[in-house]
Amino acid sequence: MIKIISLTEQGQQLAQKIYRFYQQDTKNECELWHKPQPFSEKVQQAFKQGDALLFICATGIVVRTLAPVINNKHDDPPILVLDELGQFVIPLLSGHEGGANQWASRLAQHINAQLVLTTAKSYTQAVYTVGMGCERGCSASELKKLFMQCLEQSNLKLEKISNLNSIDIKADEEGLLSFATMLDKPFQVFDKSTLSAVEHLLSVKSDYVYKTVGVYGVAESSALVAAEKLTGNSAELILNKVKTKKATCAIARSYY
């Protein structure tokens, strides 16, 4: 359970924005607490029962409130602190062991904030991979137009993208090959057996694509597989498939 705790009106507005984001993700059960009373008692109880706590307030308030119940980094839940303007995200407790660093990194990316890591070594470097599918003969210029649109939607710069990916039947697709060369990014392809392993992560499953190439989605699947292979960890879609008449594009992310 994630509890988002705010103490000011401006902080409450940011809390509601973050809450709406987590409401879209069924894996994250979330509650909003604005000026909970009695403050110390409620917050300490949530901490002791293992809830992940996201405070939008001064760091000193959080430290003084939680000091009596902090145990150790292996048992304490992850704690984040944000300023009320949403400019900085600080993983305060259980950064590595409790996952606060990774949680903070994902949140900072979503709200376009600065991640402030104070741990000795960060294990939260994000990698981004692009998957693309297309009809035979799709031009590099059309692929570029779609790709740039997807970067803009995701608020990403080209240098953040690690590679370009597709299904193995596109290994000789001239448009994709030319476009990858244009980007100066590695181009790799995966067989349908490999792509099927991430089927459960797809935003939508296309029966038409399955009948045609043997997987339910080329762009999303190839992006997810590529991200997982880079880090050895699970991946997630940060941009679901975007489709034009001749091509599809999706962007995935994973963390080291």
Coordinates of C-alpha atoms in Angstrom, one line a residue:
M1 CA 0.0 0.0 0.0
I2 CA 1.3 3.4 -1.0
K3 CA 0.2 6.3 1.2
I4 CA 0.7 9.8 -0.2
I5 CA 0.9 12.4 2.6
S6 CA 0.5 16.1 2.1
L7 CA 0.4 19.0 4.5
T8 CA -0.3 22.1 2.4
E9 CA -2.8 23.0 -0.3
Q10 CA -0.2 23.1 -3.0
G11 CA 1.2 19.8 -1.7
Q12 CA -2.3 18.3 -1.9
Q13 CA -2.6 19.3 -5.6
L14 CA 0.7 17.5 -6.3
A15 CA -0.5 14.5 -4.3
Q16 CA -3.7 14.3 -6.3
K17 CA -1.7 14.3 -9.6
I18 CA 0.5 11.5 -8.4
Y19 CA -2.5 9.6 -7.1
R20 CA -4.2 9.7 -10.5
F21 CA -1.0 8.3 -12.0
Y22 CA -1.0 5.4 -9.6
Q23 CA -4.7 4.8 -10.1
Q24 CA -4.0 3.9 -13.7
D25 CA -1.7 1.1 -12.5
T26 CA -3.6 -1.7 -10.7
K27 CA -0.4 -3.0 -9.2
N28 CA -0.2 0.0 -7.0
E29 CA -2.8 0.3 -4.3
C30 CA -2.8 3.9 -3.1
E31 CA -4.4 6.2 -0.5
L32 CA -4.3 10.0 -0.2
W33 CA -3.7 11.4 3.3
H34 CA -4.0 15.2 3.6
K35 CA -3.1 16.6 7.1
P36 CA -3.8 13.2 8.8
Q37 CA -4.6 13.5 12.5
P38 CA -3.1 12.7 14.9
F39 CA -0.2 13.1 12.5
S40 CA 2.6 11.3 14.3
E41 CA 0.5 8.4 15.4
K42 CA -1.1 7.7 12.0
V43 CA 2.2 8.0 10.1
Q44 CA 4.1 5.8 12.5
Q45 CA 1.4 3.2 12.4
A46 CA 1.5 3.1 8.6
F47 CA 5.3 2.8 8.8
K48 CA 5.2 -0.1 11.3
Q49 CA 2.7 -2.0 9.1
G50 CA 5.1 -1.7 6.1
D51 CA 3.3 0.8 4.0
A52 CA 5.4 2.7 1.4
L53 CA 5.1 6.4 2.3
L54 CA 5.4 9.4 0.0
F55 CA 5.6 12.7 1.9
I56 CA 5.1 16.0 0.3
C57 CA 6.6 18.3 2.9
A58 CA 9.9 19.3 4.5
T59 CA 12.4 16.5 5.1
G60 CA 12.8 17.6 8.7
I61 CA 9.2 16.8 9.5
V62 CA 9.5 13.3 8.2
V63 CA 12.8 12.6 10.0
R64 CA 11.4 13.8 13.4
T65 CA 8.2 11.9 12.9
L66 CA 9.7 8.6 11.9
A67 CA 12.8 8.6 14.1
P68 CA 11.1 6.7 17.0
V69 CA 10.0 3.8 14.8
I70 CA 13.0 3.4 12.4
N71 CA 14.4 -0.1 12.7
N72 CA 16.9 -1.0 10.0
K73 CA 17.3 -0.7 6.2
H74 CA 16.4 -4.4 5.7
D75 CA 13.0 -4.2 7.4
D76 CA 11.9 -0.6 7.1
P77 CA 9.5 0.3 4.2
P78 CA 10.6 2.7 1.4
I79 CA 10.1 6.4 2.2
L80 CA 10.1 9.2 -0.4
V81 CA 10.1 13.0 0.3
L82 CA 9.0 15.6 -2.3
D83 CA 8.9 19.3 -2.1
E84 CA 5.4 20.8 -2.7
L85 CA 6.4 22.1 -6.1
G86 CA 7.3 18.7 -7.3
Q87 CA 10.8 19.7 -8.3
F88 CA 12.8 17.2 -6.3
V89 CA 12.3 13.5 -5.3
I90 CA 14.4 12.2 -2.4
P91 CA 14.5 8.5 -1.5
L92 CA 14.9 9.0 2.3
L93 CA 14.9 5.5 3.7
S94 CA 15.5 1.9 2.4
G95 CA 17.0 3.2 -0.9
H96 CA 18.6 0.0 -2.1
E97 CA 17.1 -2.8 0.0
G98 CA 13.6 -1.4 0.2
G99 CA 13.4 -0.2 -3.4
A100 CA 13.0 3.5 -2.6
N101 CA 15.7 4.5 -5.2
Q102 CA 14.0 2.7 -8.0
W103 CA 10.5 3.9 -6.9
A104 CA 11.9 7.5 -6.8
S105 CA 13.5 7.2 -10.2
R106 CA 10.2 6.1 -11.8
L107 CA 8.3 8.8 -10.1
A108 CA 10.8 11.5 -11.0
Q109 CA 10.5 10.5 -14.6
H110 CA 6.7 10.7 -14.5
I111 CA 6.4 14.1 -13.0
N112 CA 9.6 15.5 -14.7
A113 CA 11.4 16.1 -11.4
Q114 CA 15.0 15.9 -10.3
L115 CA 16.0 12.7 -8.6
V116 CA 18.2 13.3 -5.6
L117 CA 20.2 10.2 -4.7
T118 CA 22.4 10.2 -1.6
T119 CA 23.3 6.5 -1.4
A120 CA 26.8 5.5 -2.1
K121 CA 26.0 3.7 -5.3
S122 CA 22.9 4.0 -7.5
Y123 CA 21.3 0.8 -8.9
T124 CA 18.5 2.7 -10.6
Q125 CA 20.0 3.7 -14.0
A126 CA 17.1 3.6 -16.5
V127 CA 17.5 2.3 -20.1
Y128 CA 15.1 2.9 -22.9
T129 CA 14.5 0.8 -25.9
V130 CA 12.3 1.3 -29.0
G131 CA 10.3 -1.4 -30.8
M132 CA 9.0 -0.9 -34.3
G133 CA 7.0 -2.8 -36.8
C134 CA 6.1 -1.9 -40.3
E135 CA 4.6 -3.0 -43.6
R136 CA 7.0 -4.2 -46.3
G137 CA 8.5 -1.2 -48.1
C138 CA 7.8 1.4 -45.4
S139 CA 10.3 4.2 -45.9
A140 CA 12.9 5.3 -43.4
S141 CA 11.4 8.8 -43.6
E142 CA 8.0 7.6 -42.5
L143 CA 9.6 5.6 -39.7
K144 CA 11.6 8.6 -38.6
K145 CA 8.4 10.8 -38.4
L146 CA 6.7 8.2 -36.2
F147 CA 9.8 7.7 -34.0
M148 CA 10.2 11.4 -33.4
Q149 CA 6.5 11.8 -32.5
C150 CA 7.0 9.0 -29.9
L151 CA 10.0 10.6 -28.4
E152 CA 8.1 13.8 -28.0
Q153 CA 5.2 12.1 -26.4
S154 CA 7.5 10.3 -23.9
N155 CA 9.6 13.5 -23.2
L156 CA 12.7 11.6 -24.2
K157 CA 15.8 12.7 -26.1
L158 CA 17.4 10.5 -28.8
E159 CA 20.5 10.0 -26.7
K160 CA 18.4 8.2 -24.1
I161 CA 17.5 5.4 -26.5
S162 CA 19.7 2.4 -26.4
N163 CA 18.6 0.5 -29.5
L164 CA 15.9 -0.1 -32.2
N165 CA 14.2 -3.5 -32.3
S166 CA 11.7 -5.6 -34.3
I167 CA 10.8 -9.2 -35.1
D168 CA 13.2 -11.5 -37.0
I169 CA 11.2 -11.4 -40.3
K170 CA 12.1 -7.7 -40.5
A171 CA 15.8 -8.4 -40.3
D172 CA 16.2 -7.4 -44.0
E173 CA 13.6 -4.6 -44.0
E174 CA 15.4 -1.8 -45.8
G175 CA 13.5 1.0 -44.2
L176 CA 14.2 -0.2 -40.7
L177 CA 17.9 -0.8 -41.5
S178 CA 18.3 2.6 -43.1
F179 CA 16.6 4.3 -40.2
A180 CA 18.7 2.5 -37.6
T181 CA 21.8 3.7 -39.5
M182 CA 20.4 7.2 -39.7
L183 CA 20.0 7.1 -35.9
D184 CA 23.4 5.5 -35.3
K185 CA 21.7 3.0 -33.0
P186 CA 22.0 -0.8 -32.9
F187 CA 19.2 -2.7 -34.7
Q188 CA 18.3 -6.1 -33.4
V189 CA 15.5 -8.6 -34.1
F190 CA 13.9 -11.4 -32.0
D191 CA 12.1 -14.5 -33.0
K192 CA 8.4 -15.0 -32.1
S193 CA 9.2 -17.5 -29.3
T194 CA 11.3 -14.8 -27.5
L195 CA 8.7 -12.1 -28.1
S196 CA 5.9 -14.3 -26.8
A197 CA 7.6 -14.4 -23.4
V198 CA 6.5 -10.8 -22.7
E199 CA 2.9 -11.2 -24.1
H200 CA 1.4 -10.6 -20.6
L201 CA 2.9 -7.1 -20.6
L202 CA 1.4 -5.9 -23.8
S203 CA -1.1 -3.0 -23.6
V204 CA -3.3 -4.6 -26.4
K205 CA -3.2 -7.9 -28.3
S206 CA -3.8 -7.8 -32.0
D207 CA -5.3 -11.0 -33.4
Y208 CA -4.5 -9.7 -36.9
V209 CA -0.8 -9.3 -36.1
Y210 CA -0.8 -12.8 -34.4
K211 CA -2.2 -14.4 -37.5
T212 CA 0.3 -12.6 -39.7
V213 CA 3.6 -13.0 -37.7
G214 CA 2.8 -15.2 -34.8
V215 CA 2.9 -12.7 -31.9
Y216 CA 0.3 -10.3 -30.6
G217 CA 2.4 -7.2 -31.1
V218 CA 5.7 -6.5 -32.7
A219 CA 6.6 -3.0 -31.5
E220 CA 5.7 -3.5 -27.8
S221 CA 7.1 -7.0 -27.6
S222 CA 10.5 -6.2 -29.1
A223 CA 10.9 -3.1 -27.0
L224 CA 10.2 -5.0 -23.8
V225 CA 12.5 -7.9 -24.7
A226 CA 15.3 -5.6 -25.6
A227 CA 15.0 -3.6 -22.3
E228 CA 15.0 -6.8 -20.3
K229 CA 18.0 -8.2 -22.1
L230 CA 20.0 -5.0 -21.4
T231 CA 19.5 -5.0 -17.6
G232 CA 18.5 -8.6 -16.7
N233 CA 15.5 -7.1 -15.0
S234 CA 11.8 -6.8 -15.8
A235 CA 10.7 -4.1 -18.2
E236 CA 7.7 -1.9 -18.6
L237 CA 6.1 0.1 -21.4
I238 CA 6.4 3.9 -21.0
L239 CA 4.7 4.4 -24.3
N240 CA 2.1 2.0 -25.6
K241 CA 2.0 1.2 -29.3
V242 CA 1.5 4.2 -31.6
K243 CA 0.2 3.3 -35.0
T244 CA 0.2 4.9 -38.4
K245 CA -1.0 3.4 -41.7
K246 CA 2.3 1.6 -42.3
A247 CA 4.2 1.4 -39.0
T248 CA 4.0 1.0 -35.2
C249 CA 6.3 2.2 -32.5
A250 CA 6.5 1.6 -28.7
I251 CA 9.0 2.5 -26.0
A252 CA 10.0 0.3 -23.0
R253 CA 12.1 1.0 -19.9
S254 CA 14.1 -1.1 -17.5
Y255 CA 16.4 -0.4 -14.6
Y256 CA 19.9 -1.7 -13.7

